[in-house]
Coordinates of C-alpha atoms in Angstrom, one line a residue:
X432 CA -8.1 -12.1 -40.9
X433 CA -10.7 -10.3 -38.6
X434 CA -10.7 -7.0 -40.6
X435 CA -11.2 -8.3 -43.6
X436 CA -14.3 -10.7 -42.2
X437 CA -15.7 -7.5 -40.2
X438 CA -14.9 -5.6 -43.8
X439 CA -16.7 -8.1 -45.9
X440 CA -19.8 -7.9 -43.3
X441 CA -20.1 -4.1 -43.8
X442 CA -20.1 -4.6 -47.9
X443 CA -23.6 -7.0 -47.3
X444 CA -24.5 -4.2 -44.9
X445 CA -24.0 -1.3 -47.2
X446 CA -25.7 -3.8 -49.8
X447 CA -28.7 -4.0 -48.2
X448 CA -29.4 -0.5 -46.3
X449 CA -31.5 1.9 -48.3
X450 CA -30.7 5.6 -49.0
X451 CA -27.1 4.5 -48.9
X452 CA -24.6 6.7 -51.0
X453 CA -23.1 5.2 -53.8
X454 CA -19.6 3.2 -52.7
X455 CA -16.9 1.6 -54.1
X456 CA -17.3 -2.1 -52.0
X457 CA -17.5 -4.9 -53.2
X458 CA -21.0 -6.4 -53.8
X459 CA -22.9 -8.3 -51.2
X460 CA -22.7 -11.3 -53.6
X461 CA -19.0 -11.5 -53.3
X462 CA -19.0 -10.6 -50.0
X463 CA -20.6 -13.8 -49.5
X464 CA -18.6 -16.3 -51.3
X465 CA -15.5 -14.4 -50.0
X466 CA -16.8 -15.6 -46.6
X467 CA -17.1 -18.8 -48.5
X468 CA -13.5 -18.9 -49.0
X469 CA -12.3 -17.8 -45.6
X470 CA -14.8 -20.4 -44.1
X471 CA -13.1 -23.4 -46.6
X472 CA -9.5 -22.5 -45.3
X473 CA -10.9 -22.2 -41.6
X474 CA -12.4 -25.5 -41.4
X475 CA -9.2 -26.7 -43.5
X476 CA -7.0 -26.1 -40.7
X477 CA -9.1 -27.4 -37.6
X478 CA -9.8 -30.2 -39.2
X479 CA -6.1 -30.9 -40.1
X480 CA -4.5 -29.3 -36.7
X481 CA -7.1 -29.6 -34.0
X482 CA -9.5 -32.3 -34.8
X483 CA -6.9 -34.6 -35.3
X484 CA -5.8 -37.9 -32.7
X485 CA -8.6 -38.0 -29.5
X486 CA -10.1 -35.5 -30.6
X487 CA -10.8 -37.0 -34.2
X488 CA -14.8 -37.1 -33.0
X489 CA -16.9 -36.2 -35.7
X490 CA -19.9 -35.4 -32.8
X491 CA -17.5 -32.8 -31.7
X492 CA -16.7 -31.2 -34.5
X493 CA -19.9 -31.0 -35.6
X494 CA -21.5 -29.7 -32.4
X495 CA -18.9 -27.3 -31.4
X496 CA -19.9 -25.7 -35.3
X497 CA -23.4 -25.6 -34.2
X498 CA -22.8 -24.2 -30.9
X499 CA -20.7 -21.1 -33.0
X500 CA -23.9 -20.7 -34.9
X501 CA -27.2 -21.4 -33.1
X502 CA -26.8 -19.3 -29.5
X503 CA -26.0 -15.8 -31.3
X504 CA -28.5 -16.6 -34.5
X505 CA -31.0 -17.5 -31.6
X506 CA -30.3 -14.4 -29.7
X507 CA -31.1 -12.2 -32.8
X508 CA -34.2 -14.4 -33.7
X509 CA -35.8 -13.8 -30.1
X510 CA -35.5 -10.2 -30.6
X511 CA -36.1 -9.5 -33.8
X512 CA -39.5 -11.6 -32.7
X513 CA -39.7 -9.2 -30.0
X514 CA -38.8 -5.9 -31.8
X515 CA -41.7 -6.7 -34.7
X516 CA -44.3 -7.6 -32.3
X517 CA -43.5 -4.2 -30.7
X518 CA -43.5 -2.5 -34.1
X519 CA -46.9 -4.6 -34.8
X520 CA -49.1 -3.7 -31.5
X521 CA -47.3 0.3 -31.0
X522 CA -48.6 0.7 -34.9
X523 CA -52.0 -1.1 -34.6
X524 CA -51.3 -3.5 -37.0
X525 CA -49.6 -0.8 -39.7
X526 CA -46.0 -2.5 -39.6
X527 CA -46.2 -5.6 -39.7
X528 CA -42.5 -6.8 -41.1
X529 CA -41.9 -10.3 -41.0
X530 CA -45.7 -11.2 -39.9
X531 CA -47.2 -10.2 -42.7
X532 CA -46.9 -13.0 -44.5
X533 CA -48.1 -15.5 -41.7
X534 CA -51.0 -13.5 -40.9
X535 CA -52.3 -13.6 -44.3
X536 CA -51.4 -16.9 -45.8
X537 CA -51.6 -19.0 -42.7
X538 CA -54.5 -20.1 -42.8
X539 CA -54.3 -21.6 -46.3
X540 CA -50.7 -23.5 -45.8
X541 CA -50.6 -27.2 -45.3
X542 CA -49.2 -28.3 -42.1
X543 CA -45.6 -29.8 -43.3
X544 CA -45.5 -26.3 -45.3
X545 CA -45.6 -24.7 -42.1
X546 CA -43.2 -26.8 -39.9
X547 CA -41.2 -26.8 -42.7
X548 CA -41.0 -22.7 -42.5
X549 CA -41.1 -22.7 -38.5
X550 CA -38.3 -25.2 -38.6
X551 CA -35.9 -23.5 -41.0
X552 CA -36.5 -20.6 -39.1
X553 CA -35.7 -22.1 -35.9
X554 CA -32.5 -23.9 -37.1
X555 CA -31.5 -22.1 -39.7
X556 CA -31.0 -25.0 -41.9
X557 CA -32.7 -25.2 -45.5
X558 CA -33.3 -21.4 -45.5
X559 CA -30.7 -21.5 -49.1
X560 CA -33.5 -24.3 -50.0
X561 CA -36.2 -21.9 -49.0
X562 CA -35.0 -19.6 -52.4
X563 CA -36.0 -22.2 -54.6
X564 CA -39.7 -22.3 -53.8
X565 CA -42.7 -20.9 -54.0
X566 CA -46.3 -21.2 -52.4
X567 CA -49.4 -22.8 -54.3
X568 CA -52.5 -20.5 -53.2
X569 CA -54.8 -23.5 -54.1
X570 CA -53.3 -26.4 -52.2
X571 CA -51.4 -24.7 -49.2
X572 CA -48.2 -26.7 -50.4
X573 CA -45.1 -25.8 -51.7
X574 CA -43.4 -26.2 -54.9
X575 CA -40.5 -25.7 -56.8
X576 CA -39.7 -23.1 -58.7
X577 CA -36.5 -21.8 -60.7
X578 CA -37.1 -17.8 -60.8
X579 CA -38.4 -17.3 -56.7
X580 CA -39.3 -13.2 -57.9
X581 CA -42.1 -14.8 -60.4
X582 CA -44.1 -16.5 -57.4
X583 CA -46.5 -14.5 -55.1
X584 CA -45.9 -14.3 -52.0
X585 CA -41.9 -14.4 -52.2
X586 CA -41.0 -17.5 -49.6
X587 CA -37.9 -15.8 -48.4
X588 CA -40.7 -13.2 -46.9
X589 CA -41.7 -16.1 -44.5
X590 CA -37.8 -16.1 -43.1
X591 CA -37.3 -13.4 -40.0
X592 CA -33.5 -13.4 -40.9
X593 CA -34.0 -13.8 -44.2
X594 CA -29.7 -12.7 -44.8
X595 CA -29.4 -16.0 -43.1
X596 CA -29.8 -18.4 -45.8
X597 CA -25.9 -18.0 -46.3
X598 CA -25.2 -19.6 -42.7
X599 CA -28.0 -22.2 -44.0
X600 CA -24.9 -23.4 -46.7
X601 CA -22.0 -23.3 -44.1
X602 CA -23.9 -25.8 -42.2
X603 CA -24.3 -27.5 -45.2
X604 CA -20.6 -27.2 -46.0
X605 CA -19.6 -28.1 -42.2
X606 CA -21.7 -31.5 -42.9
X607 CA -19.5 -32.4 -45.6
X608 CA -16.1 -30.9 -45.0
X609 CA -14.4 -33.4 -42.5
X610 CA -15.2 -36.1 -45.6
X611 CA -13.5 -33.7 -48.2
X612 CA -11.1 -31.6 -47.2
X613 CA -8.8 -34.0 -45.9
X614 CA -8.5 -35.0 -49.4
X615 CA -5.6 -35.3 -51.3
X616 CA -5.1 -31.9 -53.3
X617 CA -5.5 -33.4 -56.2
X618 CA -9.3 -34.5 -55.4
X619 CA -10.0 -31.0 -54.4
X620 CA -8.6 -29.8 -57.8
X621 CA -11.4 -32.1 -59.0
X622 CA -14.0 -31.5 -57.4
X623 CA -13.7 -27.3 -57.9
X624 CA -13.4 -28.5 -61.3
X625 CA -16.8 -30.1 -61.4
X626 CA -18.4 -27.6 -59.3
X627 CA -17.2 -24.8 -61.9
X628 CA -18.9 -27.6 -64.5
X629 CA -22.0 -27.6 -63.2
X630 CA -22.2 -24.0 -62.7
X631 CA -21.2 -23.6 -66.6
X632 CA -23.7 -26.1 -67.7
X633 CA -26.2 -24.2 -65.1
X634 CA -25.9 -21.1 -66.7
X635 CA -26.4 -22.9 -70.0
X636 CA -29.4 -23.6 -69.5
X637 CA -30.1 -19.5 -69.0
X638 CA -30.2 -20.0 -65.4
X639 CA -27.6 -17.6 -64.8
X640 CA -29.6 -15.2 -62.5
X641 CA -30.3 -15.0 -58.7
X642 CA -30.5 -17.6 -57.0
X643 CA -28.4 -20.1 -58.9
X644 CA -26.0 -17.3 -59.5
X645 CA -24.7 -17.7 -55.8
X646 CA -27.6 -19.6 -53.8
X647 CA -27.2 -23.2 -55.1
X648 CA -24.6 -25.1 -52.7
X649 CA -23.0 -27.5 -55.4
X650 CA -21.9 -24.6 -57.4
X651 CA -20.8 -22.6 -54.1
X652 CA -18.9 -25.3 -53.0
X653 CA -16.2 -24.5 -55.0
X654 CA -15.7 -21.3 -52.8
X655 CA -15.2 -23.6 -50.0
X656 CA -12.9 -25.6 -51.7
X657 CA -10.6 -22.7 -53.0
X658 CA -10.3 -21.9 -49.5
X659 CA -8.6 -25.3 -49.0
X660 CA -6.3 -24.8 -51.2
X661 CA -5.4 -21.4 -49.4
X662 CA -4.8 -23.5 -46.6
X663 CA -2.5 -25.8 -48.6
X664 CA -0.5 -22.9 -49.9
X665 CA -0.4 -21.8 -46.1
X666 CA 1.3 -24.7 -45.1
X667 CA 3.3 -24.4 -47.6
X668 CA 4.7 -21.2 -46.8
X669 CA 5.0 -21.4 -43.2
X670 CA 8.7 -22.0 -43.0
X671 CA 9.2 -19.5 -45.4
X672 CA 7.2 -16.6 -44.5
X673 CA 7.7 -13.2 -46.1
X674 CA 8.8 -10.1 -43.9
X675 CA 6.1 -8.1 -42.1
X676 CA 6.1 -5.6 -43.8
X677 CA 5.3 -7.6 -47.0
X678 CA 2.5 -9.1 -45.1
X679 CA 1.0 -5.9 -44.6
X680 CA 1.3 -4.9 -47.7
X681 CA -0.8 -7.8 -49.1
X682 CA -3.2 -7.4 -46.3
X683 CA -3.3 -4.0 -47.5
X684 CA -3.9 -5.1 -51.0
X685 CA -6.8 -7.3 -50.2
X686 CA -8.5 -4.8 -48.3
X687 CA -7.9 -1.9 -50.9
X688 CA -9.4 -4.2 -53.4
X689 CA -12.4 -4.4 -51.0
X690 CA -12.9 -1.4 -50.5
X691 CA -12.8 0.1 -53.9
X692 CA -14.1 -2.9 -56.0
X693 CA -16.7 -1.2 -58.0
X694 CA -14.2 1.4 -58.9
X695 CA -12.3 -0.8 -60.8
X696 CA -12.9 -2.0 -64.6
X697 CA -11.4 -4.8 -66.6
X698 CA -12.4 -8.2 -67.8
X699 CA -13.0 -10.8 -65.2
X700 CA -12.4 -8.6 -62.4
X701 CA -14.9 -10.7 -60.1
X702 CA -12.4 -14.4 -61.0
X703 CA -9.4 -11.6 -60.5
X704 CA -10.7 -10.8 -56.8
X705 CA -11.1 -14.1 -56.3
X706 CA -7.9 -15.0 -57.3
X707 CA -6.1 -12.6 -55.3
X708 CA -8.1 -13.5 -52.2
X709 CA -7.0 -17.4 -52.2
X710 CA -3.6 -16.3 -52.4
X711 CA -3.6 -13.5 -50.2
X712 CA -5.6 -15.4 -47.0
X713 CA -2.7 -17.7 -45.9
X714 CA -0.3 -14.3 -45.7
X715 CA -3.0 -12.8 -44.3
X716 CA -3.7 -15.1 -41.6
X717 CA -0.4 -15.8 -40.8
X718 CA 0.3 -12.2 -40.1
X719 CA -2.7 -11.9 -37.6
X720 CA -3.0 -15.4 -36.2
X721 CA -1.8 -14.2 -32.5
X722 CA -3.8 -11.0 -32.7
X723 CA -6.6 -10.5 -29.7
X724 CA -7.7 -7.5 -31.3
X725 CA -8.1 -8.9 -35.1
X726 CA -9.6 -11.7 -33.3
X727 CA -12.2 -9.5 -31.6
X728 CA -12.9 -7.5 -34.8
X729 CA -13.4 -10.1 -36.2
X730 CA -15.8 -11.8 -34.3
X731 CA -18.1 -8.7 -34.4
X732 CA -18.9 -10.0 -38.6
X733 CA -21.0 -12.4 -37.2
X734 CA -23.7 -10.5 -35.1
X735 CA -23.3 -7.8 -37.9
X736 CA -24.5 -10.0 -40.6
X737 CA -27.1 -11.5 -38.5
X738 CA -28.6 -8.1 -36.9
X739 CA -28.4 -5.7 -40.0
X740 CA -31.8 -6.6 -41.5
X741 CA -33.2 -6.1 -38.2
X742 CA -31.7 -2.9 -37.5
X743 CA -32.8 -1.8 -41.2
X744 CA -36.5 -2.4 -40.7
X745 CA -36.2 -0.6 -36.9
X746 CA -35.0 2.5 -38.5
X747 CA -37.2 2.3 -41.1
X748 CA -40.2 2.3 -38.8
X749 CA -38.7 5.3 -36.5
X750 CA -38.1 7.4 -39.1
X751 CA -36.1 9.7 -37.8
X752 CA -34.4 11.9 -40.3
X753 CA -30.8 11.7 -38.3
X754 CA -30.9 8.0 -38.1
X755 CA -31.7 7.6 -42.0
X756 CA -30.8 3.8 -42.7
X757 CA -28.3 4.7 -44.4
X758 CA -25.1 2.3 -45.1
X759 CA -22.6 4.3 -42.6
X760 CA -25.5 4.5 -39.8
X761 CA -26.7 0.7 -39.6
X762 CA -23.2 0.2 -40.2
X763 CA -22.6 1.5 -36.7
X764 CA -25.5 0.5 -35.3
X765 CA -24.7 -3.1 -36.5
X766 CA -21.1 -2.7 -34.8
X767 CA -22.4 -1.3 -31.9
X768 CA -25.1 -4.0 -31.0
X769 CA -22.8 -6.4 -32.4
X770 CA -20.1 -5.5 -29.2
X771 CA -22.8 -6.1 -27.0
X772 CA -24.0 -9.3 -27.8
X773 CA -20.2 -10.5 -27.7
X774 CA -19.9 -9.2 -24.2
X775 CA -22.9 -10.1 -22.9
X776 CA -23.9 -13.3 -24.5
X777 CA -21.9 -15.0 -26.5
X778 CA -18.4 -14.6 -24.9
X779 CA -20.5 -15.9 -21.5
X780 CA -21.8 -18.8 -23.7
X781 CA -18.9 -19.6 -25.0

């Protein structure tokens, strides 16, 4: 499963970098909720096979999430911090990146606006929220607002990992999953129902655009949920496995449709993916379960979503014309800073 995760990663990546060629990957929004997925079958299993008899402790579930989250999302925070105040005193002021913002409205923001924003980017948590409002001039306070690109400044501008509002709805989702997916299937089957419901009657009401389109956790929750039910067909298939080379195949399959997504044409191709995905994960994981190296791939996906947007602007300010941020160069960058954080932070934290 780590190549497709570290695959997925580079899709946001090549999303996001400018004067990137034009690729066949799949969008960064389906990126995302393919992560979604992945995440709903991971948490599936512990909580079914690990957190199970003494170790059926809530606290330690929960904290050992955390602790997968916080210490690298921390790490990047600090120098991201420290990278833009270098940027900000080595250009007198001319770069300013993620202090613009601060320095100009500070001075005007209530004081729970302000912790709210310094807390949320301390913790992570709330940052999906963080899309969904805006910033009265007037008043200093915040308020909600259904279209964030109509207010002035943009709130996400406040956020110095502003890609991180995804890992703001897994938190939300690890809150919620040892109550859910140890449900029978059947209430799972339900509740994707009604999140696909509400998502329907969202986009009813003509919000069908960024960020209820893939920002808003009831309606993303279904993505969580379909990766229960890979889990469930996982299980199902575990004493009836298909022959290696079969797995392979499929694993080849999912990452060929990765790859060359936007090549493709034909209705409901995004549901199709989708589709293909929960069924492909459980043969997918069962052929790399007892990898080392998938598993070290694929703990590089992390750090390369959380870095990317901080490698972006750093280019950006050197501009040096071999080290364009293009997709294939903050890919590597991304990979490459990504290996050392592993080895010389988180592996030691972990």
């Amino acid at each position: 499963m780590g190549l497709l995760r570290i695959i997925l990663a580079l899709c946001v990546v090549f999303t996001h970098s400018p004067n990137s060629f034009e690729i066949p990957f799949l969008n960064g929004r389906l990126a995302v909720q393919t992560f979604y997925i992945i995440s709903g079958f991971y948490m599936t299993l512990i909580l079914k096979e690990k957190y199970i008899g003494v170790n059926n402790s809530y606290k330690l579930y929960i904290t050992n999430r955390l602790m997968r989250l916080f210490p690298i999302y921390w790490f990047v925070l600090v120098l991201t911090l420290f990278l833009y105040l270098t940027i900000f005193i080595f250009s007198a002021g001319e770069f300013f990146y993620g202090f613009q913002v601060w320095l100009e409205y500070f001075n005007i923001m209530k004081f729970e606006s302000v912790a709210f924003l310094i807390f949320t980017n301390i913790f992570v948590i709330f940052q999906d929220l963080v899309m969904f409002f805006g910033l009265d001039y007037s008043s200093g306070s915040l308020f909600f607002t259904n279209n964030f690109r109509n207010t002035d400044p943009e709130l996400y501008k406040f956020l110095m990992i502003p890609q991180a509002w995804s890992i703001g709805i897994e938190i939300l989702f690890y809150a919620i999953a040892p109550l859910v997916v140890k449900r029978n299937l059947s209430v799972i089957i339900l509740l994707i129902f009604l999140s696909a419901l509400l998502r329907i009657f969202i986009y009813s009401l003509g919000l069908n655009y960024d960020p209820w389109s893939y920002r808003f956790f009831p309606t993303e929750l279904l993505f969580f949920l379909l990766g229960t039910i890979s889990y469930h067909i996982y299980k199902n298939i575990s004493n009836n496995i298909l022959p290696k080379i079969q797995l392979q195949a499929i694993l080849c399959g999912a990452i060929g449709f990765t790859f060359f997504y936007s090549y493709l044409s034909f209705p409901f191709l995004d549901k199709v993916y989708i589709l293909f995905l929960v069924v492909s994960i459980p043969f997918i994981f069962f052929l790399t379960k007892n990898s080392q190296l998938d598993r070290y791939i694929g703990d590089l996906s992390y750090p390369v979503y959380t870095s990317h947007i901080l490698i972006i602007n750093t280019l950006v300010y050197l501009d040096i014309s071999i080290l364009k941020p293009s997709g294939i160069i903050v890919s590597i960058m991304s990979i490459l800073i990504s290996v050392l954080i592993n080895k010389f932070f988180a592996n030691k934290f972990e």
